[in-house]
mmCIF file with all atom_site columns, C-alpha atoms in Angstrom:
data_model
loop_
_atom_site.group_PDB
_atom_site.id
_atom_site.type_symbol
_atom_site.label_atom_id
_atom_site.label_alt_id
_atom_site.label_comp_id
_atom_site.label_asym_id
_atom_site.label_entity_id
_atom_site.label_seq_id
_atom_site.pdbx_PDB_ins_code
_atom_site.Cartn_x
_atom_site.Cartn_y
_atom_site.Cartn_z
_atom_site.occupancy
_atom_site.B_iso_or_equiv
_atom_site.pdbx_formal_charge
_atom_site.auth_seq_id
_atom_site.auth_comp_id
_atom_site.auth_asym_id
_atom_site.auth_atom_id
_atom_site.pdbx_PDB_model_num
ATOM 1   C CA . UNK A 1 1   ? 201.186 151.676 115.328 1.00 77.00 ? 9   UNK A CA 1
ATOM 2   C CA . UNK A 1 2   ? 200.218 148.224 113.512 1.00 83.00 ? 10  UNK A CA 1
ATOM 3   C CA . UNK A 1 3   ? 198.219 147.630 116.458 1.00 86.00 ? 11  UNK A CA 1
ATOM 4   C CA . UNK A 1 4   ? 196.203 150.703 116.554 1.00 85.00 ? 12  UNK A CA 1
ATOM 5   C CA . UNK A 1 5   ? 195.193 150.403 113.075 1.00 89.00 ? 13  UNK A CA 1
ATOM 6   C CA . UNK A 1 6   ? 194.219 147.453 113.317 1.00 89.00 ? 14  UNK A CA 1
ATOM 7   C CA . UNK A 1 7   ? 192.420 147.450 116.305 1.00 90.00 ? 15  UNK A CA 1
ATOM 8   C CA . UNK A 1 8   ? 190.141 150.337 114.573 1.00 91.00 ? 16  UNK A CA 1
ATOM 9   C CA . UNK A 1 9   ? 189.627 148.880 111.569 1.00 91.00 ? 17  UNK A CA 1
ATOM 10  C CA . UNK A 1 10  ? 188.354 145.855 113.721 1.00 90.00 ? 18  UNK A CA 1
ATOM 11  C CA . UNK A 1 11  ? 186.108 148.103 115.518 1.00 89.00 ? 19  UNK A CA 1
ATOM 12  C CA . UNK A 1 12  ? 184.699 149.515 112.315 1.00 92.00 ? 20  UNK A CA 1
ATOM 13  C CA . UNK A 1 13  ? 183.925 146.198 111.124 1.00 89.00 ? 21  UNK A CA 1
ATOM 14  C CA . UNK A 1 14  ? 182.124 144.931 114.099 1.00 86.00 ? 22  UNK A CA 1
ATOM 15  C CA . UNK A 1 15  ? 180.131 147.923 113.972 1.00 89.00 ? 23  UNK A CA 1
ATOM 16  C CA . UNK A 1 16  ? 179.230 147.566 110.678 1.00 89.00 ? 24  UNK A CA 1
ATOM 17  C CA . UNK A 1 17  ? 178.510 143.859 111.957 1.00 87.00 ? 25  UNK A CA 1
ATOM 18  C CA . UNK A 1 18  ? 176.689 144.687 114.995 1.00 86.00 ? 26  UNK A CA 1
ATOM 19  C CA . UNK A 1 19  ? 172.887 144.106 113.413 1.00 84.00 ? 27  UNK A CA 1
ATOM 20  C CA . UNK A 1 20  ? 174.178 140.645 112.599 1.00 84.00 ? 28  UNK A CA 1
ATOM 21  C CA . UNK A 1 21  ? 175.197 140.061 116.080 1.00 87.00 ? 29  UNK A CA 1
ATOM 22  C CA . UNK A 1 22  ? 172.164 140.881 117.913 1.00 88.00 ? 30  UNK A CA 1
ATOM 23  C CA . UNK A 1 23  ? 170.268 138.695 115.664 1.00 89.00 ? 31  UNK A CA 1
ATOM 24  C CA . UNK A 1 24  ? 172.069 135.235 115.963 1.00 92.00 ? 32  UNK A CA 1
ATOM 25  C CA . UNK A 1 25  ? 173.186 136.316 119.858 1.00 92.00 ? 33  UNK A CA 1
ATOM 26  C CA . UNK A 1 26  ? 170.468 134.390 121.167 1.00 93.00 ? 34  UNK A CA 1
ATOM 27  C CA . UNK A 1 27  ? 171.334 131.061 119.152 1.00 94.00 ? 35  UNK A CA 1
ATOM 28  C CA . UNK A 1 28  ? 174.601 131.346 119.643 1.00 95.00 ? 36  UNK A CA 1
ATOM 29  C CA . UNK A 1 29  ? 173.980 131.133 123.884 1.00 94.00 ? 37  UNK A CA 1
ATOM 30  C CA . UNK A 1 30  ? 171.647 128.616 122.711 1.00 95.00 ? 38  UNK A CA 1
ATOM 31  C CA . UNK A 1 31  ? 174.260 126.247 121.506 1.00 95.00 ? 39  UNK A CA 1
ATOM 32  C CA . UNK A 1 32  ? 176.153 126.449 124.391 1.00 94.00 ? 40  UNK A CA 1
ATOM 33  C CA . UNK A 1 33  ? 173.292 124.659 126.563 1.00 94.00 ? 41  UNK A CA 1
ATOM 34  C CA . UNK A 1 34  ? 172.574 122.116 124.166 1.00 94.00 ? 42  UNK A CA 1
ATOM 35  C CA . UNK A 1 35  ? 174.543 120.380 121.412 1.00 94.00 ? 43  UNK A CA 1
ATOM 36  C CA . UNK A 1 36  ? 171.155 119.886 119.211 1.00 93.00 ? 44  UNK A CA 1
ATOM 37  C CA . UNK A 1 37  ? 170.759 123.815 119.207 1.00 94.00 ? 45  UNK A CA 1
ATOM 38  C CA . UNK A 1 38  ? 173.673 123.892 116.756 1.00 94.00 ? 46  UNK A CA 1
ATOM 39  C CA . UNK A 1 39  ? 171.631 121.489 114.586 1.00 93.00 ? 47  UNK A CA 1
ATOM 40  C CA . UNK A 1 40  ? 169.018 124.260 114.422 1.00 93.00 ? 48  UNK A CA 1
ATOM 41  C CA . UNK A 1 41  ? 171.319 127.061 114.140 1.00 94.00 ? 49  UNK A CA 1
ATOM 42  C CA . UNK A 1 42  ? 172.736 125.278 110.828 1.00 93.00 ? 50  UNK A CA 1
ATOM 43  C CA . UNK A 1 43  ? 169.471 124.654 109.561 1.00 91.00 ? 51  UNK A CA 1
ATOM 44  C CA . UNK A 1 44  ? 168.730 128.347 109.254 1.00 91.00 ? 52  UNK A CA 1
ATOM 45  C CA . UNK A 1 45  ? 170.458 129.441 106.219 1.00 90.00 ? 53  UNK A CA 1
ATOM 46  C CA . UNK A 1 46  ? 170.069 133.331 107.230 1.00 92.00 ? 54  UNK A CA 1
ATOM 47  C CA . UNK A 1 47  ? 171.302 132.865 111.127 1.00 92.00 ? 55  UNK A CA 1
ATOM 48  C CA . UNK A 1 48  ? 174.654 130.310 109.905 1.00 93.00 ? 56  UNK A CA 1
ATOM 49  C CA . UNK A 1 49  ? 175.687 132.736 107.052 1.00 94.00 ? 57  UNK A CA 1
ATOM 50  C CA . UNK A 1 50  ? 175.469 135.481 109.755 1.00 93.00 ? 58  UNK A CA 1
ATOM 51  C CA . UNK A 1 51  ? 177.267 133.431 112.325 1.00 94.00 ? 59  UNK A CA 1
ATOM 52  C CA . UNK A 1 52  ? 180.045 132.303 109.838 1.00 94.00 ? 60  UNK A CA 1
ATOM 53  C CA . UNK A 1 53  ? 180.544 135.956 108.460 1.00 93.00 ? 61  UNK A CA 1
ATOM 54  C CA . UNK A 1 54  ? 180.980 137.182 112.168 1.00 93.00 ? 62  UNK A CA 1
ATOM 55  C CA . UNK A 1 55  ? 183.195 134.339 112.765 1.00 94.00 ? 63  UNK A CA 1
ATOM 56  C CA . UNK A 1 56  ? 185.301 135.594 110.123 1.00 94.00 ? 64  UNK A CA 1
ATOM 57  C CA . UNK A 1 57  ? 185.200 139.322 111.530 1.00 93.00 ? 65  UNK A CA 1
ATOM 58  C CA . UNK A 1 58  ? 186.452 137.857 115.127 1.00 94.00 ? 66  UNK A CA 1
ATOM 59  C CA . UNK A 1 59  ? 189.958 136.551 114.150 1.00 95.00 ? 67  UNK A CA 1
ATOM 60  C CA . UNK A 1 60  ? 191.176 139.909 114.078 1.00 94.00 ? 68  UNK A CA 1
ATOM 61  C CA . UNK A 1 61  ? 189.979 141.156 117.489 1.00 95.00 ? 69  UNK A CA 1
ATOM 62  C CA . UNK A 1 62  ? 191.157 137.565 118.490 1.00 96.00 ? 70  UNK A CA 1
ATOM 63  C CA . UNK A 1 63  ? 194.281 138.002 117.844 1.00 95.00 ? 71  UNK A CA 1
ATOM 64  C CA . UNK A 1 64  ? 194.751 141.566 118.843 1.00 95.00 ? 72  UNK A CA 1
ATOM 65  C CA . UNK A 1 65  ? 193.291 140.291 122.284 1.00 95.00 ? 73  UNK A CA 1
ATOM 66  C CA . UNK A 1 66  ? 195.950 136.882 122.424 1.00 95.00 ? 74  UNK A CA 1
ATOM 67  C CA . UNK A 1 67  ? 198.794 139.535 121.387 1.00 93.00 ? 75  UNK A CA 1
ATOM 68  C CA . UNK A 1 68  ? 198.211 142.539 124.280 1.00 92.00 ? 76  UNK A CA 1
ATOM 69  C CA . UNK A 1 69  ? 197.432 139.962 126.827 1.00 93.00 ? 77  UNK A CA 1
ATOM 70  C CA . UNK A 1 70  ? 200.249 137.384 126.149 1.00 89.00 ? 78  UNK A CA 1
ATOM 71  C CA . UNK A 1 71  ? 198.220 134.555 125.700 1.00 91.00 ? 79  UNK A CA 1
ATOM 72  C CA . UNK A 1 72  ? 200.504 132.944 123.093 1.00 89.00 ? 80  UNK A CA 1
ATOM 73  C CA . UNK A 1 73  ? 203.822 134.145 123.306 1.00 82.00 ? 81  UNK A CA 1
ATOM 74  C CA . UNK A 1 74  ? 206.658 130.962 122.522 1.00 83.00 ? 82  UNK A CA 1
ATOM 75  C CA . UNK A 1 75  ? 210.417 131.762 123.427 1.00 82.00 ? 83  UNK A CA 1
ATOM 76  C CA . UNK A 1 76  ? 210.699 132.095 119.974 1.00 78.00 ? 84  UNK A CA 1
ATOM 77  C CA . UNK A 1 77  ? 208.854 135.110 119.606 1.00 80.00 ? 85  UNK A CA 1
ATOM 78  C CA . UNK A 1 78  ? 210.596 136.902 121.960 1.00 74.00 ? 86  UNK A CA 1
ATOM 79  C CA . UNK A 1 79  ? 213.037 138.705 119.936 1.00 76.00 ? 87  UNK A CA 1
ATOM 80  C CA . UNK A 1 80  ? 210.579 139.776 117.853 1.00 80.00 ? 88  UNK A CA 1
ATOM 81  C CA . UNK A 1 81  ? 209.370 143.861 117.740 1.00 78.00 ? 89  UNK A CA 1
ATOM 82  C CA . UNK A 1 82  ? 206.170 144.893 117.914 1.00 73.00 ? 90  UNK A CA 1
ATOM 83  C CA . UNK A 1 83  ? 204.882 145.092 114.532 1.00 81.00 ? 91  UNK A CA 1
ATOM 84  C CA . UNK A 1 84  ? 206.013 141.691 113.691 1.00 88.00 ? 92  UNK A CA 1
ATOM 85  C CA . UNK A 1 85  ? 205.040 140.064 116.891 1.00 87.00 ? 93  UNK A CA 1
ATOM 86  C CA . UNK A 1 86  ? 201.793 140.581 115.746 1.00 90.00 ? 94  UNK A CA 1
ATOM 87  C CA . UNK A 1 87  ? 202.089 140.047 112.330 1.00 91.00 ? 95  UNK A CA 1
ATOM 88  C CA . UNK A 1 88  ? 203.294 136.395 113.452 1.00 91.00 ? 96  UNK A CA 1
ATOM 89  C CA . UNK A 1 89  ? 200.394 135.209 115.757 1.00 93.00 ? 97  UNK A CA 1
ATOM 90  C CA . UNK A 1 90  ? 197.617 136.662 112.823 1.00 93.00 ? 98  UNK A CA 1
ATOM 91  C CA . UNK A 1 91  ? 200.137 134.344 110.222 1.00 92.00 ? 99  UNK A CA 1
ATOM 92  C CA . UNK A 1 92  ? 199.852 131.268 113.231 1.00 92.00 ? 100 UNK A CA 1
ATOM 93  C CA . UNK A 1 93  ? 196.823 131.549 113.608 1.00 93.00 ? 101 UNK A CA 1
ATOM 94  C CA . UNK A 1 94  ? 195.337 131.513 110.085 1.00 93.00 ? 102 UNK A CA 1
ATOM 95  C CA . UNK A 1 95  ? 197.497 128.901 109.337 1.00 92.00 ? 103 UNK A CA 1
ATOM 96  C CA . UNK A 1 96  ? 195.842 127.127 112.489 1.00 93.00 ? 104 UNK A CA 1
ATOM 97  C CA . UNK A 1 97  ? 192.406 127.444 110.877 1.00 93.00 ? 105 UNK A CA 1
ATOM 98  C CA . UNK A 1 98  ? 193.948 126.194 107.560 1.00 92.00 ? 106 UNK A CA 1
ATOM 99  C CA . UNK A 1 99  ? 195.118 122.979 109.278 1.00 90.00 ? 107 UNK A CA 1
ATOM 100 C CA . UNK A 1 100 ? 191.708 122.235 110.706 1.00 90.00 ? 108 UNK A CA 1
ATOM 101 C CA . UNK A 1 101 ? 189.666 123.183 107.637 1.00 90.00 ? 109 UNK A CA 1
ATOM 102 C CA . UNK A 1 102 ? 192.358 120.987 105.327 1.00 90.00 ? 110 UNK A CA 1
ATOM 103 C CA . UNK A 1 103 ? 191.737 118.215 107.941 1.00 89.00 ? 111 UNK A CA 1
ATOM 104 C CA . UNK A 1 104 ? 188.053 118.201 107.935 1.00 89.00 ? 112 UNK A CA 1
ATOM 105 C CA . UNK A 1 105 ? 188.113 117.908 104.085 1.00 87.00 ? 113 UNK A CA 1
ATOM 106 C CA . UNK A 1 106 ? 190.518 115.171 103.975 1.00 87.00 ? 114 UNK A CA 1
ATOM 107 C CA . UNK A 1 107 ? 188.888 112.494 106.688 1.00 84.00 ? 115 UNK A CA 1
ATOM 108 C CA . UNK A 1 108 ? 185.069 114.019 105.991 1.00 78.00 ? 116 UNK A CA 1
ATOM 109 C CA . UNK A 1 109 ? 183.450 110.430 107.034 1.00 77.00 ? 117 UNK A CA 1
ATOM 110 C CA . UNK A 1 110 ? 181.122 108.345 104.587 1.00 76.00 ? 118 UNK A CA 1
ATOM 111 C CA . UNK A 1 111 ? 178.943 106.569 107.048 1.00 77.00 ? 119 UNK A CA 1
ATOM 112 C CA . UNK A 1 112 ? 178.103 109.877 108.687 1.00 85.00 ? 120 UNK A CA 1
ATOM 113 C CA . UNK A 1 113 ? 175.193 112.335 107.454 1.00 89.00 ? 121 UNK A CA 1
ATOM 114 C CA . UNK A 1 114 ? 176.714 115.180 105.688 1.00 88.00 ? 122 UNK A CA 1
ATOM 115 C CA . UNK A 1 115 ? 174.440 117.434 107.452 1.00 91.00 ? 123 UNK A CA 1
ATOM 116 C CA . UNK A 1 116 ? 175.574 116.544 111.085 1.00 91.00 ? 124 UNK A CA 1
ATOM 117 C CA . UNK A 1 117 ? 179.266 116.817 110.242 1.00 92.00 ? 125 UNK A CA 1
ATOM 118 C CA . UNK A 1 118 ? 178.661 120.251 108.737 1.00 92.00 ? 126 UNK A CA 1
ATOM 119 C CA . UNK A 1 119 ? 177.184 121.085 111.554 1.00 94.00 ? 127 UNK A CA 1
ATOM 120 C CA . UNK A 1 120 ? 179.969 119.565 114.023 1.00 93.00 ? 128 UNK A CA 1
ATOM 121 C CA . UNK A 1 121 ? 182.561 120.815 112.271 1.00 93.00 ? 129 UNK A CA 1
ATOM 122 C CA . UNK A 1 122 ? 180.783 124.702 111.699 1.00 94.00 ? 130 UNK A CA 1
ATOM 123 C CA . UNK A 1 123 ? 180.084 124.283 115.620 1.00 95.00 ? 131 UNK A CA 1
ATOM 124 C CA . UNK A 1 124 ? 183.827 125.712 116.105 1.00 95.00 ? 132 UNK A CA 1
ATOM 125 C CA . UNK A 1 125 ? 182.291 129.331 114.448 1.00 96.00 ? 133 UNK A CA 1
ATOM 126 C CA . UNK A 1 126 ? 179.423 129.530 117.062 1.00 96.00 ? 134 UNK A CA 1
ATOM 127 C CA . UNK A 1 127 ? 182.056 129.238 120.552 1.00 97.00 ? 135 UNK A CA 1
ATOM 128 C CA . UNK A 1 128 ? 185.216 130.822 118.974 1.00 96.00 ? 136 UNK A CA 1
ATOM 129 C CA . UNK A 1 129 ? 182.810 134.002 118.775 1.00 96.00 ? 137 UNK A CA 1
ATOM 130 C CA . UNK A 1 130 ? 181.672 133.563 122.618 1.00 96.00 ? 138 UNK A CA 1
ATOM 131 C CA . UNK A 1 131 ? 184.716 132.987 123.057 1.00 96.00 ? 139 UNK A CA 1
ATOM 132 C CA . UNK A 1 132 ? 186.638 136.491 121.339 1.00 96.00 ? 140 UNK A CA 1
ATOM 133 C CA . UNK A 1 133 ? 183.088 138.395 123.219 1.00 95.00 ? 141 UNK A CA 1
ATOM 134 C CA . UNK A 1 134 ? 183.799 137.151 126.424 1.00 96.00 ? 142 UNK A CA 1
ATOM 135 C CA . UNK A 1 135 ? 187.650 137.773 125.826 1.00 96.00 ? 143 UNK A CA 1
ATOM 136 C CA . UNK A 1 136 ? 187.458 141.356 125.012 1.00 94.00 ? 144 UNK A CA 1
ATOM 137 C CA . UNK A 1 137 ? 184.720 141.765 128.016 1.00 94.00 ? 145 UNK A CA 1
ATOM 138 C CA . UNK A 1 138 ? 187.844 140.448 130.485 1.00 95.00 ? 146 UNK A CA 1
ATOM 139 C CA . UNK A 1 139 ? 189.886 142.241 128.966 1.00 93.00 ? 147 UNK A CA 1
ATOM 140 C CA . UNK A 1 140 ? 188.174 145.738 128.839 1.00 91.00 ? 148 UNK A CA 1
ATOM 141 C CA . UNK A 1 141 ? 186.698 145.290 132.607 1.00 93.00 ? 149 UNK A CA 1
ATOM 142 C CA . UNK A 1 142 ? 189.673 143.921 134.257 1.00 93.00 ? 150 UNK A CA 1
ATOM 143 C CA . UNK A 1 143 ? 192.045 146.805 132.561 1.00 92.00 ? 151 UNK A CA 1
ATOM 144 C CA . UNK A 1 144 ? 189.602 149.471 133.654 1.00 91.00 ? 152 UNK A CA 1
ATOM 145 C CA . UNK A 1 145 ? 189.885 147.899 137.091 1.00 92.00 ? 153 UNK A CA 1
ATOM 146 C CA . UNK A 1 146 ? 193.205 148.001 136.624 1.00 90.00 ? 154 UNK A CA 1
ATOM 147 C CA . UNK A 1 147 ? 193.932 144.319 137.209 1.00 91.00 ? 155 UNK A CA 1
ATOM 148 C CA . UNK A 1 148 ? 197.380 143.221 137.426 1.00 92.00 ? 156 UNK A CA 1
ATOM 149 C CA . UNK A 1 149 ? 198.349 142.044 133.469 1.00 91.00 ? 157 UNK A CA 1
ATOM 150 C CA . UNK A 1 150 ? 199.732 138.760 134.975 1.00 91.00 ? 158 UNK A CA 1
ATOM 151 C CA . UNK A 1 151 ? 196.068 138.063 136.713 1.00 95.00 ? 159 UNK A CA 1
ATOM 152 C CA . UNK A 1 152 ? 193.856 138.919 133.700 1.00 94.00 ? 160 UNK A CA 1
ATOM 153 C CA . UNK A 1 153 ? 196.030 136.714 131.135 1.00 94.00 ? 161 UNK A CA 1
ATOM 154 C CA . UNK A 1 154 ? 195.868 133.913 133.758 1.00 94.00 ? 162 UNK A CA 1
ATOM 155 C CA . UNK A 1 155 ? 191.893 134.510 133.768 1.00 95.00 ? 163 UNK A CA 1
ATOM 156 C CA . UNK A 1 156 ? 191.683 134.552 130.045 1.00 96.00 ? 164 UNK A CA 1
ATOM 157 C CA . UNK A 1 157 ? 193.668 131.646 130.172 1.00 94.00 ? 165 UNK A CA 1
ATOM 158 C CA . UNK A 1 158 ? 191.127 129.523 132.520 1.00 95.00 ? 166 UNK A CA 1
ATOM 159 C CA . UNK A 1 159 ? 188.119 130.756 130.552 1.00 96.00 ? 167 UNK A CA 1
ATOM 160 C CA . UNK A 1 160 ? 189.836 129.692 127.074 1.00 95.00 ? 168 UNK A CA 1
ATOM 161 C CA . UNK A 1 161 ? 190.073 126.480 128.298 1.00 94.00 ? 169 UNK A CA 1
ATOM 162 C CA . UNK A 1 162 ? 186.809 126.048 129.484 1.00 96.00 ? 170 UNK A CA 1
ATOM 163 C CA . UNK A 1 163 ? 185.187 127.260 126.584 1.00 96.00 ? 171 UNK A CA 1
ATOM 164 C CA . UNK A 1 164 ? 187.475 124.656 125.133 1.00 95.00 ? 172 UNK A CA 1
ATOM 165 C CA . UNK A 1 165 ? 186.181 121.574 126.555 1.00 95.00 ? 173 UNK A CA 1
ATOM 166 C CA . UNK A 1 166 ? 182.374 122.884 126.480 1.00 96.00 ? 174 UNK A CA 1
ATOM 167 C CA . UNK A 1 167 ? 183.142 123.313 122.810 1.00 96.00 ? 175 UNK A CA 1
ATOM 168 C CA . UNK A 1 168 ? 184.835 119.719 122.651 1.00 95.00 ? 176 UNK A CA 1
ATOM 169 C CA . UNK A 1 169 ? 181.965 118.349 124.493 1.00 95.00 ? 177 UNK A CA 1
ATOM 170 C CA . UNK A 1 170 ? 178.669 119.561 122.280 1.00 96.00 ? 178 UNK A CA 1
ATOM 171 C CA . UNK A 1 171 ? 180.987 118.682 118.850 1.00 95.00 ? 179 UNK A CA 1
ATOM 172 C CA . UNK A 1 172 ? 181.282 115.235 120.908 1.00 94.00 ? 180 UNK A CA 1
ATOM 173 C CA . UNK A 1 173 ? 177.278 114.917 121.153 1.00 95.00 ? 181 UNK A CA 1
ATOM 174 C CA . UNK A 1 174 ? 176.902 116.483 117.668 1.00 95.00 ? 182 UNK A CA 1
ATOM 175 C CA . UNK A 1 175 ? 179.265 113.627 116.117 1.00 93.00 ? 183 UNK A CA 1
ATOM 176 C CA . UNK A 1 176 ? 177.778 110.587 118.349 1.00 92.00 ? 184 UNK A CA 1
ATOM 177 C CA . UNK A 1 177 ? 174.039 111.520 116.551 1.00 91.00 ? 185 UNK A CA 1
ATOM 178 C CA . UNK A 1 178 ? 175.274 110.462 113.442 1.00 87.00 ? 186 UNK A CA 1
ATOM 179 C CA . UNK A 1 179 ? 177.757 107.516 114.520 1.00 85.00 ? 187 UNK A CA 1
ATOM 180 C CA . UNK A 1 180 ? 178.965 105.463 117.879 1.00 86.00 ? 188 UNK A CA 1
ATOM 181 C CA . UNK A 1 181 ? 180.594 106.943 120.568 1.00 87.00 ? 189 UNK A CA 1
ATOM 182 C CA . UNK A 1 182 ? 183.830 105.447 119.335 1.00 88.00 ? 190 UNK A CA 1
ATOM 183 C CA . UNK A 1 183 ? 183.856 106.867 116.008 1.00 87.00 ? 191 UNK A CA 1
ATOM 184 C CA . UNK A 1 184 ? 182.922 110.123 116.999 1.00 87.00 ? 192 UNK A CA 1
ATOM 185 C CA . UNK A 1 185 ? 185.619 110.498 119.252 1.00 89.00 ? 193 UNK A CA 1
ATOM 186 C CA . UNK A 1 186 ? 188.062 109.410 117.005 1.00 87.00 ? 194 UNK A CA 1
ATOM 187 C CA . UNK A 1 187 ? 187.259 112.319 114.558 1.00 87.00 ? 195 UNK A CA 1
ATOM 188 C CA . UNK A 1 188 ? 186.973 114.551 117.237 1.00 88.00 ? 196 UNK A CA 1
ATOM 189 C CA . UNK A 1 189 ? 190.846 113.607 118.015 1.00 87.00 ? 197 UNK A CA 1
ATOM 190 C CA . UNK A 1 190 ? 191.626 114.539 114.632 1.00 85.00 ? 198 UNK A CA 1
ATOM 191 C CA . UNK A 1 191 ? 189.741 117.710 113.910 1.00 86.00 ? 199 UNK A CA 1
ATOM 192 C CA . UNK A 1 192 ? 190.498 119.327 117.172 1.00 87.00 ? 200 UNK A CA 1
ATOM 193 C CA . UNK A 1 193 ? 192.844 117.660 120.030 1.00 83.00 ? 201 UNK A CA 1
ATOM 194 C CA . UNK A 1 194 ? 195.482 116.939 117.439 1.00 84.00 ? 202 UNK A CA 1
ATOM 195 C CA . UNK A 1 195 ? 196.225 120.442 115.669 1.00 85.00 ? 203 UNK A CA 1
ATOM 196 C CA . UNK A 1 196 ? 195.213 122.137 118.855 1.00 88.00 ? 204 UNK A CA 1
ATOM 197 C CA . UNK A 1 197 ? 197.591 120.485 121.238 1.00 82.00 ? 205 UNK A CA 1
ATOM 198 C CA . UNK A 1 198 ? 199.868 121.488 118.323 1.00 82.00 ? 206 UNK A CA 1
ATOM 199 C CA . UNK A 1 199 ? 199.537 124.631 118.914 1.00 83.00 ? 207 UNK A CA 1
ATOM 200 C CA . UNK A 1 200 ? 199.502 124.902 122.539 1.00 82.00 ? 208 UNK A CA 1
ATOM 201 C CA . UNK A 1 201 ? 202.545 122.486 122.358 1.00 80.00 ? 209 UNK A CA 1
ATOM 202 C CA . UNK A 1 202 ? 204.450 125.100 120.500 1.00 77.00 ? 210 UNK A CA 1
ATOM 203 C CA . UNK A 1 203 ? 203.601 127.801 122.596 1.00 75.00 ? 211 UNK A CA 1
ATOM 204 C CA . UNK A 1 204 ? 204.869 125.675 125.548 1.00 74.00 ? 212 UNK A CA 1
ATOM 205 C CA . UNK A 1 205 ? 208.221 123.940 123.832 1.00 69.00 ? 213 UNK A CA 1
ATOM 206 C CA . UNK A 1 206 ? 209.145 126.784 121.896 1.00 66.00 ? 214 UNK A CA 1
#
């Protein structure tokens, strides 16, 4: 029941959002090809409040996708019903995106531009959208073909992770603009490898 209503109410909003989209669609692909198209994405004030706002309208369609495939589901979990299932990997998950933004306030670097770690750190917005789009593609096509669960979470799965390390990569380049190699990977191993293997760690141990 939870999951129905919530499901609709997420299809209301990306309705309502669906202008928006279309408008920042082609900047978002954009970014994915090269790491400096993020630098123009954030420079447009119109285009990065859009892309943040839709951002924000994703995490629930996110996590209703990651809860009817199984894409997180700890031993922990398993006793859980329905209802609260759910409930739990919304709660993980913002709490995920609470880590990361407390992190990126804490070690926000001095030697670096303000401008290009803004725009490294906002980068996670752009592909966690492509990422939720291409999700709920998978998910409605291979369920209409009527693809074994097992096969499309496994599929999900592979795409996640690729997404992943594209994503890694262009923050990489964004970061090394505005400081050495070194340094940028550094922060990148603190705003992203380190609360994400977190949570795949707990998804894996638990």
């Amino acid at each position: 029941m939870l999951f129905d209503i919530l499901a609709l109410i997420s299809v209301l909003i990306v309705i309502l959002l669906l202008g928006r989209m279309v408008n920042i669609f082609p900047s978002l692909m954009a970014c994915t090809l090269r790491w400096k198209e993020s630098v123009n994405l954030e420079a447009s004030v119109k285009h990065s409040l859009d892309r943040d706002l839709f951002a924000v309208a994703m995490i629930l369609p996110f996590c209703l996708t990651v809860e009817r495939f199984g894409l997180y589901a700890p031993r922990f979990m398993d006793s859980f019903g329905a209802g609260l299932h759910l409930t739990a990997i919304i709660g993980i998950f913002l709490i995920y995106i609470l880590i990361r933004t407390l992190v990126s306030k804490m070690i926000r670097p001095h030697k670096m531009q303000p401008k290009t770690y803004r725009t490294g750190v906002r980068s996670s917005f752009t592909f966690f959208i492509i990422l939720t789009i291409i999700l709920l593609a998978m998910g409605g096509v291979m369920s209409f073909l009527d693809v074994e669960e097992s096969m499309i979470r496994s599929a999900m799965l592979c795409v996640s992770a690729l997404i992943y390390a594209l994503f890694i990569l262009r923050k990489l380049q964004i970061f090394a603009s505005g400081c050495s190699f070194f340094t940028a990977f550094l922060y990148l191993c603190a705003l992203e490898i380190l609360p994400t293997g977190v949570l795949v760690a707990s998804a894996i141990i638990f």
